[in-house]
């Protein structure tokens, strides 16, 4: 079983406090680890998504509303957050149906912000409504997951993340000039799922396409060993199925329609 | 470790959990949750379902109040409650509870108070039934562990 992100697994007291306050539960940030902001008004779903993410080696901050998410990101008022320099968010995953602010509205606000528009946003929903999916993708959502979310879904997201981290504004890692000459062949899969910067080529921050266009570019420079999942997403932007489930579980940006 | 005892308990566990799937109490999402449990988080599943059952209890109370006055049913609030219950039951693999929620939602949509009352009763019954079943399952797990054994991986579909 995959190692749990270096962070001790949620013990009962931690789990209760994550749910109990319904507020911001944040782990100390480490620049080398992938940090995900998860937004869901359902306590049960928050616990599950948090576990799914931790088990795939992500640090997780889970909040219970769009407002708290904005607050966490420092987007809830006009002035830029003083904390921004220390804030590193590599992925935002949010439920669609939430009271107050929907996931769609949150997505829009994130895409409107100069600091965070680069951060991939994934929408989760229990309802497979095409118009909803299309709307989210058009607004710049990275991906759309149908609930209930499974381990394979998160693993898939995670494997994209290592490619996307290079596009994220929050990523402060520097790149050497010659990183483009790094070979693009995949390093062999290995059991630990964490990023090991010592053992892999440095990250490249792409300077050309810095908008929220699809992350799958032909030349991929990986910063980490991929997951043990056999899925190869490199040149396949249609639905990749890791399970025998209904094919329409998620959509990518370039194929919003059903295939 | 008494390997015979362990083997017996493991067999019991396996049969029991399979029967829960076969009888429709649980669906594949429950097995997804089990994948997330390991030595570091040995109680993950029982803790999540415990939160789910708390959720059920709270939501059922709220919805019951919404349905109290025949002339003044807050269907909007009901719908919200059903939606939440459907979501969380789906997330833990509580199949029967989820299915009742689907019917429940239909009754809300057409503002059928009687239908809603029936569904509410049914959802209450189903979650309590599941709670008992899962308690038995977790007890078996504990017995296996106490006897020095490991909990079998059970492959569904």
Short mmCIF file of C-alpha atoms in Angstrom, two decimals:
data_model
loop_
_atom_site.label_atom_id
_atom_site.label_comp_id
_atom_site.label_asym_id
_atom_site.label_seq_id
_atom_site.Cartn_x
_atom_site.Cartn_y
_atom_site.Cartn_z
CA UNK A 1 0.00 0.00 0.00
CA UNK A 2 1.31 3.43 -0.83
CA UNK A 3 3.09 5.29 1.87
CA UNK A 4 0.97 8.01 3.32
CA UNK A 5 2.64 11.24 2.22
CA UNK A 6 5.13 11.47 5.04
CA UNK A 7 2.43 12.87 7.22
CA UNK A 8 1.10 10.72 9.99
CA UNK A 9 -2.25 9.31 9.11
CA UNK A 10 -5.29 10.93 10.53
CA UNK A 11 -5.76 9.78 14.03
CA UNK A 12 -9.17 9.97 15.56
CA UNK A 13 -8.54 13.30 17.26
CA UNK A 14 -7.18 14.80 14.07
CA UNK A 15 -10.02 13.45 12.06
CA UNK A 16 -12.53 14.82 14.49
CA UNK A 17 -10.92 18.21 14.50
CA UNK A 18 -10.90 18.32 10.74
CA UNK A 19 -14.60 17.74 10.75
CA UNK A 20 -15.52 19.36 14.01
CA UNK A 21 -14.60 22.94 13.38
CA UNK A 22 -15.46 22.74 9.74
CA UNK A 23 -12.76 25.32 9.41
CA UNK A 24 -9.33 25.29 8.02
CA UNK A 25 -7.19 22.35 8.87
CA UNK A 26 -3.77 22.88 7.47
CA UNK A 27 -0.61 20.86 7.59
CA UNK A 28 2.74 22.63 7.71
CA UNK A 29 3.84 23.36 4.17
CA UNK A 30 6.85 21.80 2.58
CA UNK A 31 7.94 23.10 -0.79
CA UNK A 32 8.79 19.64 -2.03
CA UNK A 33 5.40 18.17 -1.45
CA UNK A 34 2.26 18.53 -3.46
CA UNK A 35 -0.29 20.59 -1.61
CA UNK A 36 -3.95 20.22 -2.38
CA UNK A 37 -6.77 22.43 -1.23
CA UNK A 38 -9.95 20.35 -0.97
CA UNK A 39 -13.33 22.03 -0.71
CA UNK A 40 -16.50 20.16 0.22
CA UNK A 41 -19.39 21.01 2.49
CA UNK A 42 -19.95 17.35 3.35
CA UNK A 43 -17.89 16.16 6.28
CA UNK A 44 -17.90 12.55 5.13
CA UNK A 45 -16.74 13.55 1.67
CA UNK A 46 -14.05 15.78 3.09
CA UNK A 47 -12.66 12.97 5.18
CA UNK A 48 -12.68 10.60 2.24
CA UNK A 49 -11.10 12.98 -0.25
CA UNK A 50 -8.50 13.95 2.30
CA UNK A 51 -7.58 10.32 2.85
CA UNK A 52 -7.51 9.65 -0.87
CA UNK A 53 -5.15 12.55 -1.37
CA UNK A 54 -2.91 11.72 1.56
CA UNK A 55 -2.58 8.17 0.49
CA UNK A 56 -1.30 9.44 -2.85
CA UNK A 57 1.29 11.54 -1.07
CA UNK A 58 -0.33 14.92 -1.06
CA UNK A 59 -0.46 17.40 1.74
CA UNK A 60 -4.06 18.40 2.16
CA UNK A 61 -5.90 21.40 3.46
CA UNK A 62 -9.60 20.67 3.64
CA UNK A 63 -12.21 23.38 4.01
CA UNK A 64 -15.96 23.25 4.12
CA UNK A 65 -16.96 26.09 1.82
CA UNK A 66 -15.95 28.24 -1.11
CA UNK A 67 -15.65 31.22 1.20
CA UNK A 68 -13.20 29.46 3.43
CA UNK A 69 -11.25 28.41 0.38
CA UNK A 70 -10.99 32.01 -0.75
CA UNK A 71 -10.06 33.01 2.75
CA UNK A 72 -7.31 30.43 2.78
CA UNK A 73 -6.01 31.63 -0.55
CA UNK A 74 -6.14 35.22 0.57
CA UNK A 75 -8.66 36.07 -2.13
CA UNK A 76 -11.46 37.10 0.17
CA UNK A 77 -10.53 40.74 0.19
CA UNK A 78 -8.99 43.26 -2.16
CA UNK A 79 -5.51 43.41 -0.78
CA UNK A 80 -3.10 40.63 -1.61
CA UNK A 81 -2.52 38.19 1.15
CA UNK A 82 0.63 38.84 3.11
CA UNK A 83 0.92 35.11 3.47
CA UNK A 84 1.08 34.56 -0.24
CA UNK A 85 4.80 34.13 -0.42
CA UNK A 86 4.58 31.10 1.80
CA UNK A 87 1.43 29.73 0.27
CA UNK A 88 1.85 26.96 -2.21
CA UNK A 89 -1.19 25.31 -3.65
CA UNK A 90 -0.71 22.83 -6.45
CA UNK A 91 -4.26 21.71 -6.95
CA UNK A 92 -7.69 22.76 -5.87
CA UNK A 93 -10.37 20.12 -5.81
CA UNK A 94 -13.87 21.24 -5.08
CA UNK A 95 -17.38 19.90 -4.88
CA UNK A 96 -19.80 21.47 -7.29
CA UNK A 97 -22.99 21.62 -5.21
CA UNK A 98 -22.32 23.61 -2.12
CA UNK A 99 -24.54 26.05 -0.25
CA UNK A 100 -23.50 29.68 -0.50
CA UNK A 101 -20.88 29.47 -3.18
CA UNK A 102 -20.93 26.67 -5.69
CA UNK A 103 -17.80 24.99 -6.94
CA UNK A 104 -18.39 26.68 -10.25
CA UNK A 105 -18.42 30.10 -8.64
CA UNK A 106 -15.29 29.25 -6.73
CA UNK A 107 -13.66 28.13 -9.95
CA UNK A 108 -14.47 31.45 -11.57
CA UNK A 109 -13.03 33.42 -8.70
CA UNK A 110 -9.86 31.40 -8.77
CA UNK A 111 -9.47 31.87 -12.50
CA UNK A 112 -10.02 35.59 -12.07
CA UNK A 113 -7.19 35.89 -9.60
CA UNK A 114 -3.75 36.65 -10.88
CA UNK A 115 -2.11 34.67 -8.12
CA UNK A 116 -4.00 31.46 -8.51
CA UNK A 117 -5.38 31.23 -12.01
CA UNK A 118 -2.58 28.86 -12.92
CA UNK A 119 -3.53 26.40 -10.24
CA UNK A 120 -5.44 23.46 -11.69
CA UNK A 121 -8.98 23.21 -10.38
CA UNK A 122 -10.86 19.95 -10.39
CA UNK A 123 -14.61 19.83 -9.90
CA UNK A 124 -16.39 16.90 -8.23
CA UNK A 125 -20.06 16.24 -8.59
CA UNK A 126 -22.50 13.48 -7.83
CA UNK A 127 -24.45 14.34 -10.95
CA UNK A 128 -23.32 13.52 -14.43
CA UNK A 129 -24.81 16.56 -16.13
CA UNK A 130 -23.14 17.35 -19.40
CA UNK A 131 -24.03 21.02 -19.42
CA UNK A 132 -22.55 21.33 -15.97
CA UNK A 133 -19.39 19.53 -17.01
CA UNK A 134 -19.06 21.65 -20.14
CA UNK A 135 -19.59 24.84 -18.22
CA UNK A 136 -16.86 23.97 -15.76
CA UNK A 137 -14.43 22.92 -18.41
CA UNK A 138 -15.10 26.08 -20.37
CA UNK A 139 -14.46 28.13 -17.30
CA UNK A 140 -11.05 26.53 -17.02
CA UNK A 141 -11.53 23.49 -14.84
CA UNK A 142 -8.78 20.96 -15.28
CA UNK A 143 -10.97 17.96 -14.84
CA UNK A 144 -14.34 16.84 -13.65
CA UNK A 145 -14.75 13.87 -11.34
CA UNK A 146 -17.95 12.01 -10.78
CA UNK A 147 -18.64 11.19 -7.18
CA UNK A 148 -18.14 8.94 -5.36
CA UNK A 149 -14.47 9.57 -5.93
CA UNK A 150 -12.28 6.51 -6.12
CA UNK A 151 -8.62 5.88 -5.52
CA UNK A 152 -8.03 5.42 -9.25
CA UNK A 153 -9.47 8.88 -9.93
CA UNK A 154 -7.15 10.52 -7.46
CA UNK A 155 -4.16 8.56 -8.70
CA UNK A 156 -4.91 9.77 -12.17
CA UNK A 157 -5.15 13.35 -11.00
CA UNK A 158 -1.97 12.92 -9.10
CA UNK A 159 -0.12 11.72 -12.15
CA UNK A 160 -1.22 14.85 -14.02
CA UNK A 161 -0.20 16.98 -11.14
CA UNK A 162 3.44 16.21 -11.53
CA UNK A 163 3.19 17.64 -15.01
CA UNK A 164 1.03 20.56 -13.91
CA UNK A 165 3.12 21.58 -10.97
CA UNK A 166 5.42 23.24 -13.44
CA UNK A 167 2.59 25.54 -14.49
CA UNK A 168 1.51 26.47 -11.02
CA UNK A 169 2.25 29.98 -9.85
CA UNK A 170 2.59 28.73 -6.35
CA UNK A 171 5.56 26.63 -7.25
CA UNK A 172 8.70 28.46 -6.27
CA UNK A 173 11.17 25.96 -7.59
CA UNK A 174 13.85 27.24 -9.89
CA UNK A 175 14.86 25.66 -13.16
CA UNK A 176 18.30 25.21 -14.63
CA UNK A 177 18.77 26.47 -18.20
CA UNK A 178 19.49 23.10 -19.72
CA UNK A 179 16.53 21.29 -18.28
CA UNK A 180 15.06 20.98 -21.74
CA UNK A 181 17.70 18.48 -22.65
CA UNK A 182 16.50 16.09 -20.01
CA UNK A 183 15.25 12.98 -21.61
CA UNK A 184 11.56 12.69 -21.85
CA UNK A 185 11.31 9.01 -21.32
CA UNK A 186 9.48 7.98 -18.24
CA UNK A 187 11.52 6.81 -15.34
CA UNK A 188 10.39 3.38 -14.26
CA UNK A 189 7.53 3.31 -11.81
CA UNK A 190 8.57 2.83 -8.25
CA UNK A 191 6.57 2.15 -5.14
CA UNK A 192 6.96 5.40 -3.19
CA UNK A 193 4.63 8.01 -4.50
CA UNK A 194 6.28 11.09 -3.12
CA UNK A 195 8.25 13.58 -5.11
CA UNK A 196 11.95 12.92 -4.65
CA UNK A 197 13.76 15.88 -6.07
CA UNK A 198 17.12 14.36 -5.33
CA UNK A 199 16.57 11.44 -7.59
CA UNK A 200 14.83 12.96 -10.56
CA UNK A 201 15.34 15.76 -13.06
CA UNK A 202 14.50 19.22 -11.83
CA UNK A 203 11.18 20.77 -12.66
CA UNK A 204 10.69 22.98 -15.60
CA UNK A 205 8.46 25.97 -15.42
CA UNK A 206 6.93 26.53 -18.79
CA UNK A 207 7.10 30.14 -19.82
CA UNK A 208 5.05 29.98 -22.96
CA UNK A 209 1.67 28.63 -22.17
CA UNK A 210 0.97 30.01 -18.81
CA UNK A 211 -2.77 30.14 -19.12
CA UNK A 212 -5.09 27.46 -18.00
CA UNK A 213 -4.87 25.45 -21.15
CA UNK A 214 -4.72 21.69 -20.92
CA UNK A 215 -1.59 20.45 -19.26
CA UNK A 216 -0.88 17.63 -21.66
CA UNK A 217 1.81 18.95 -23.92
CA UNK A 218 3.81 16.63 -26.16
CA UNK A 219 7.09 17.06 -24.38
CA UNK A 220 6.73 16.17 -20.78
CA UNK A 221 9.43 16.65 -18.29
CA UNK A 222 8.69 14.70 -15.21
CA UNK A 223 9.86 15.69 -11.84
CA UNK A 224 8.94 12.54 -10.13
CA UNK A 225 8.49 8.92 -10.74
CA UNK A 226 5.01 8.27 -11.93
CA UNK A 227 2.57 6.23 -9.98
CA UNK A 228 2.39 2.55 -10.40
CA UNK A 229 -0.79 3.01 -12.36
CA UNK A 230 -0.38 1.67 -15.87
CA UNK A 231 -2.29 4.55 -17.36
CA UNK A 232 -0.34 6.57 -19.88
CA UNK A 233 -1.94 9.93 -20.26
CA UNK A 234 0.68 11.58 -22.36
CA UNK A 235 -1.00 11.80 -25.71
CA UNK A 236 -4.42 10.66 -24.78
CA UNK A 237 -6.77 13.38 -23.78
CA UNK A 238 -9.88 11.31 -23.92
CA UNK A 239 -11.24 9.41 -21.05
CA UNK A 240 -8.78 6.94 -19.74
CA UNK A 241 -10.41 4.21 -17.89
CA UNK A 242 -8.79 2.62 -14.96
CA UNK A 243 -11.83 0.70 -14.02
CA UNK A 244 -14.65 -1.11 -15.56
CA UNK A 245 -17.03 1.68 -14.70
CA UNK A 246 -19.17 3.70 -17.04
CA UNK A 247 -16.89 5.47 -19.52
CA UNK A 248 -18.26 8.89 -18.80
CA UNK A 249 -16.74 9.52 -15.44
CA UNK A 250 -14.67 12.50 -16.22
CA UNK A 251 -13.94 14.89 -18.99
CA UNK A 252 -10.80 16.63 -20.02
CA UNK A 253 -10.64 20.10 -21.37
CA UNK A 254 -10.19 19.25 -24.98
CA UNK A 255 -12.92 16.72 -25.17
CA UNK A 256 -15.90 18.13 -23.41
CA UNK A 257 -18.28 16.08 -25.43
CA UNK A 258 -18.99 12.47 -24.96
CA UNK A 259 -16.73 10.11 -26.81
CA UNK B 1 -1.57 -17.59 17.42
CA UNK B 2 -4.11 -20.28 16.93
CA UNK B 3 -4.15 -20.55 13.18
CA UNK B 4 -7.31 -22.60 13.09
CA UNK B 5 -9.21 -20.01 15.04
CA UNK B 6 -7.82 -17.25 12.88
CA UNK B 7 -8.70 -19.11 9.71
CA UNK B 8 -12.21 -19.68 10.97
CA UNK B 9 -12.68 -16.05 11.86
CA UNK B 10 -11.28 -14.95 8.56
CA UNK B 11 -13.66 -17.23 6.77
CA UNK B 12 -16.54 -15.89 8.80
CA UNK B 13 -15.51 -12.35 7.98
CA UNK B 14 -15.22 -13.08 4.32
CA UNK B 15 -18.60 -14.75 4.13
CA UNK B 16 -20.22 -11.98 6.06
CA UNK B 17 -18.87 -9.15 4.03
CA UNK B 18 -19.68 -10.92 0.79
CA UNK B 19 -23.24 -11.42 1.98
CA UNK B 20 -23.53 -7.70 2.73
CA UNK B 21 -22.58 -6.94 -0.84
CA UNK B 22 -24.83 -9.62 -2.24
CA UNK B 23 -27.80 -8.46 -0.25
CA UNK B 24 -27.26 -4.94 -1.48
CA UNK B 25 -26.33 -3.31 1.80
CA UNK B 26 -22.99 -2.27 0.40
CA UNK B 27 -21.67 -1.44 -3.00
CA UNK B 28 -18.22 -1.15 -4.54
CA UNK B 29 -17.57 2.22 -2.95
CA UNK B 30 -17.31 0.45 0.39
CA UNK B 31 -14.52 -1.67 -0.99
CA UNK B 32 -12.90 1.52 -2.25
CA UNK B 33 -12.91 2.79 1.33
CA UNK B 34 -11.35 -0.44 2.53
CA UNK B 35 -8.46 0.16 0.16
CA UNK B 36 -7.72 3.32 2.10
CA UNK B 37 -7.26 1.47 5.35
CA UNK B 38 -3.85 0.23 6.38
CA UNK B 39 -1.72 -0.36 9.45
CA UNK B 40 -1.25 3.36 9.78
CA UNK B 41 -5.00 3.99 9.60
CA UNK B 42 -6.51 0.75 10.84
CA UNK B 43 -9.84 2.31 11.81
CA UNK B 44 -10.40 4.49 8.83
CA UNK B 45 -13.48 2.71 7.57
CA UNK B 46 -15.19 2.41 10.91
CA UNK B 47 -14.50 6.07 11.63
CA UNK B 48 -15.87 7.26 8.33
CA UNK B 49 -19.03 5.18 8.61
CA UNK B 50 -19.46 6.38 12.15
CA UNK B 51 -19.45 9.96 10.87
CA UNK B 52 -21.88 8.90 8.19
CA UNK B 53 -24.29 7.42 10.74
CA UNK B 54 -24.09 10.61 12.80
CA UNK B 55 -24.92 12.50 9.64
CA UNK B 56 -27.90 10.23 9.01
CA UNK B 57 -29.25 10.77 12.47
CA UNK B 58 -28.95 14.57 12.27
CA UNK B 59 -30.39 14.84 8.79
CA UNK B 60 -33.28 12.54 9.57
CA UNK B 61 -34.16 14.68 12.58
CA UNK B 62 -34.08 17.84 10.52
CA UNK B 63 -36.13 16.32 7.73
CA UNK B 64 -38.61 14.95 10.20
CA UNK B 65 -39.19 18.46 11.49
CA UNK B 66 -39.60 19.75 7.96
CA UNK B 67 -42.36 17.19 7.44
CA UNK B 68 -44.17 17.76 10.68
CA UNK B 69 -46.79 20.31 9.70
CA UNK B 70 -48.95 18.94 6.88
CA UNK B 71 -49.73 22.44 5.61
CA UNK B 72 -46.25 23.78 5.98
CA UNK B 73 -43.75 21.35 4.60
CA UNK B 74 -40.44 22.90 3.71
CA UNK B 75 -39.72 20.88 0.61
CA UNK B 76 -36.70 22.96 -0.21
CA UNK B 77 -35.05 22.08 3.05
CA UNK B 78 -36.13 18.49 2.63
CA UNK B 79 -34.57 18.35 -0.78
CA UNK B 80 -31.35 19.73 0.60
CA UNK B 81 -31.32 17.12 3.35
CA UNK B 82 -32.00 14.29 0.94
CA UNK B 83 -29.29 15.54 -1.36
CA UNK B 84 -26.78 15.52 1.47
CA UNK B 85 -27.82 12.10 2.63
CA UNK B 86 -27.66 10.71 -0.86
CA UNK B 87 -24.20 12.15 -1.30
CA UNK B 88 -22.72 10.79 1.86
CA UNK B 89 -24.36 7.38 1.53
CA UNK B 90 -22.93 7.17 -1.95
CA UNK B 91 -19.49 8.11 -0.68
CA UNK B 92 -19.39 5.29 1.86
CA UNK B 93 -21.06 2.65 -0.29
CA UNK B 94 -24.28 2.49 1.72
CA UNK B 95 -26.28 1.22 -1.22
CA UNK B 96 -29.71 0.68 0.28
CA UNK B 97 -29.67 4.02 2.05
CA UNK B 98 -28.69 5.70 -1.17
CA UNK B 99 -31.47 3.99 -3.09
CA UNK B 100 -34.09 5.15 -0.62
CA UNK B 101 -32.74 8.66 -1.06
CA UNK B 102 -33.37 8.42 -4.76
CA UNK B 103 -37.02 7.63 -4.16
CA UNK B 104 -37.12 10.24 -1.46
CA UNK B 105 -35.92 12.89 -3.85
CA UNK B 106 -38.63 11.95 -6.32
CA UNK B 107 -41.26 12.44 -3.62
CA UNK B 108 -39.78 15.82 -2.76
CA UNK B 109 -39.80 16.87 -6.38
CA UNK B 110 -43.53 16.34 -6.65
CA UNK B 111 -44.14 17.59 -3.11
CA UNK B 112 -45.64 14.34 -1.99
CA UNK B 113 -45.65 14.60 1.78
CA UNK B 114 -46.98 11.10 2.39
CA UNK B 115 -44.37 9.65 0.11
CA UNK B 116 -41.70 11.66 1.88
CA UNK B 117 -42.84 10.40 5.26
CA UNK B 118 -42.60 6.83 4.04
CA UNK B 119 -39.16 7.40 2.62
CA UNK B 120 -38.03 9.05 5.80
CA UNK B 121 -39.12 6.04 7.77
CA UNK B 122 -37.42 3.75 5.36
CA UNK B 123 -34.16 5.65 5.37
CA UNK B 124 -34.17 5.59 9.15
CA UNK B 125 -34.70 1.84 9.10
CA UNK B 126 -32.02 1.24 6.51
CA UNK B 127 -29.30 3.23 8.13
CA UNK B 128 -29.91 1.61 11.48
CA UNK B 129 -29.89 -1.81 9.90
CA UNK B 130 -26.63 -1.06 8.16
CA UNK B 131 -25.17 0.29 11.35
CA UNK B 132 -25.87 -3.00 13.09
CA UNK B 133 -24.48 -5.06 10.25
CA UNK B 134 -21.31 -3.05 10.04
CA UNK B 135 -20.86 -3.20 13.78
CA UNK B 136 -20.90 -6.98 13.49
CA UNK B 137 -18.40 -6.77 10.67
CA UNK B 138 -16.03 -4.53 12.61
CA UNK B 139 -16.35 -6.82 15.62
CA UNK B 140 -15.22 -9.72 13.47
CA UNK B 141 -12.28 -7.65 12.32
CA UNK B 142 -11.31 -6.99 15.91
CA UNK B 143 -11.56 -10.65 16.76
CA UNK B 144 -9.30 -11.55 13.90
CA UNK B 145 -6.73 -8.98 14.93
CA UNK B 146 -6.88 -10.02 18.55
CA UNK B 147 -6.33 -13.60 17.53
CA UNK B 148 -3.20 -12.45 15.76
CA UNK B 149 -4.51 -12.70 12.25
CA UNK B 150 -4.83 -10.23 9.40
CA UNK B 151 -8.03 -8.98 7.85
CA UNK B 152 -8.69 -10.60 4.50
CA UNK B 153 -8.75 -8.52 1.35
CA UNK B 154 -12.07 -9.23 -0.24
CA UNK B 155 -12.39 -8.58 -3.91
CA UNK B 156 -15.77 -7.40 -5.04
CA UNK B 157 -16.60 -7.34 -8.76
#
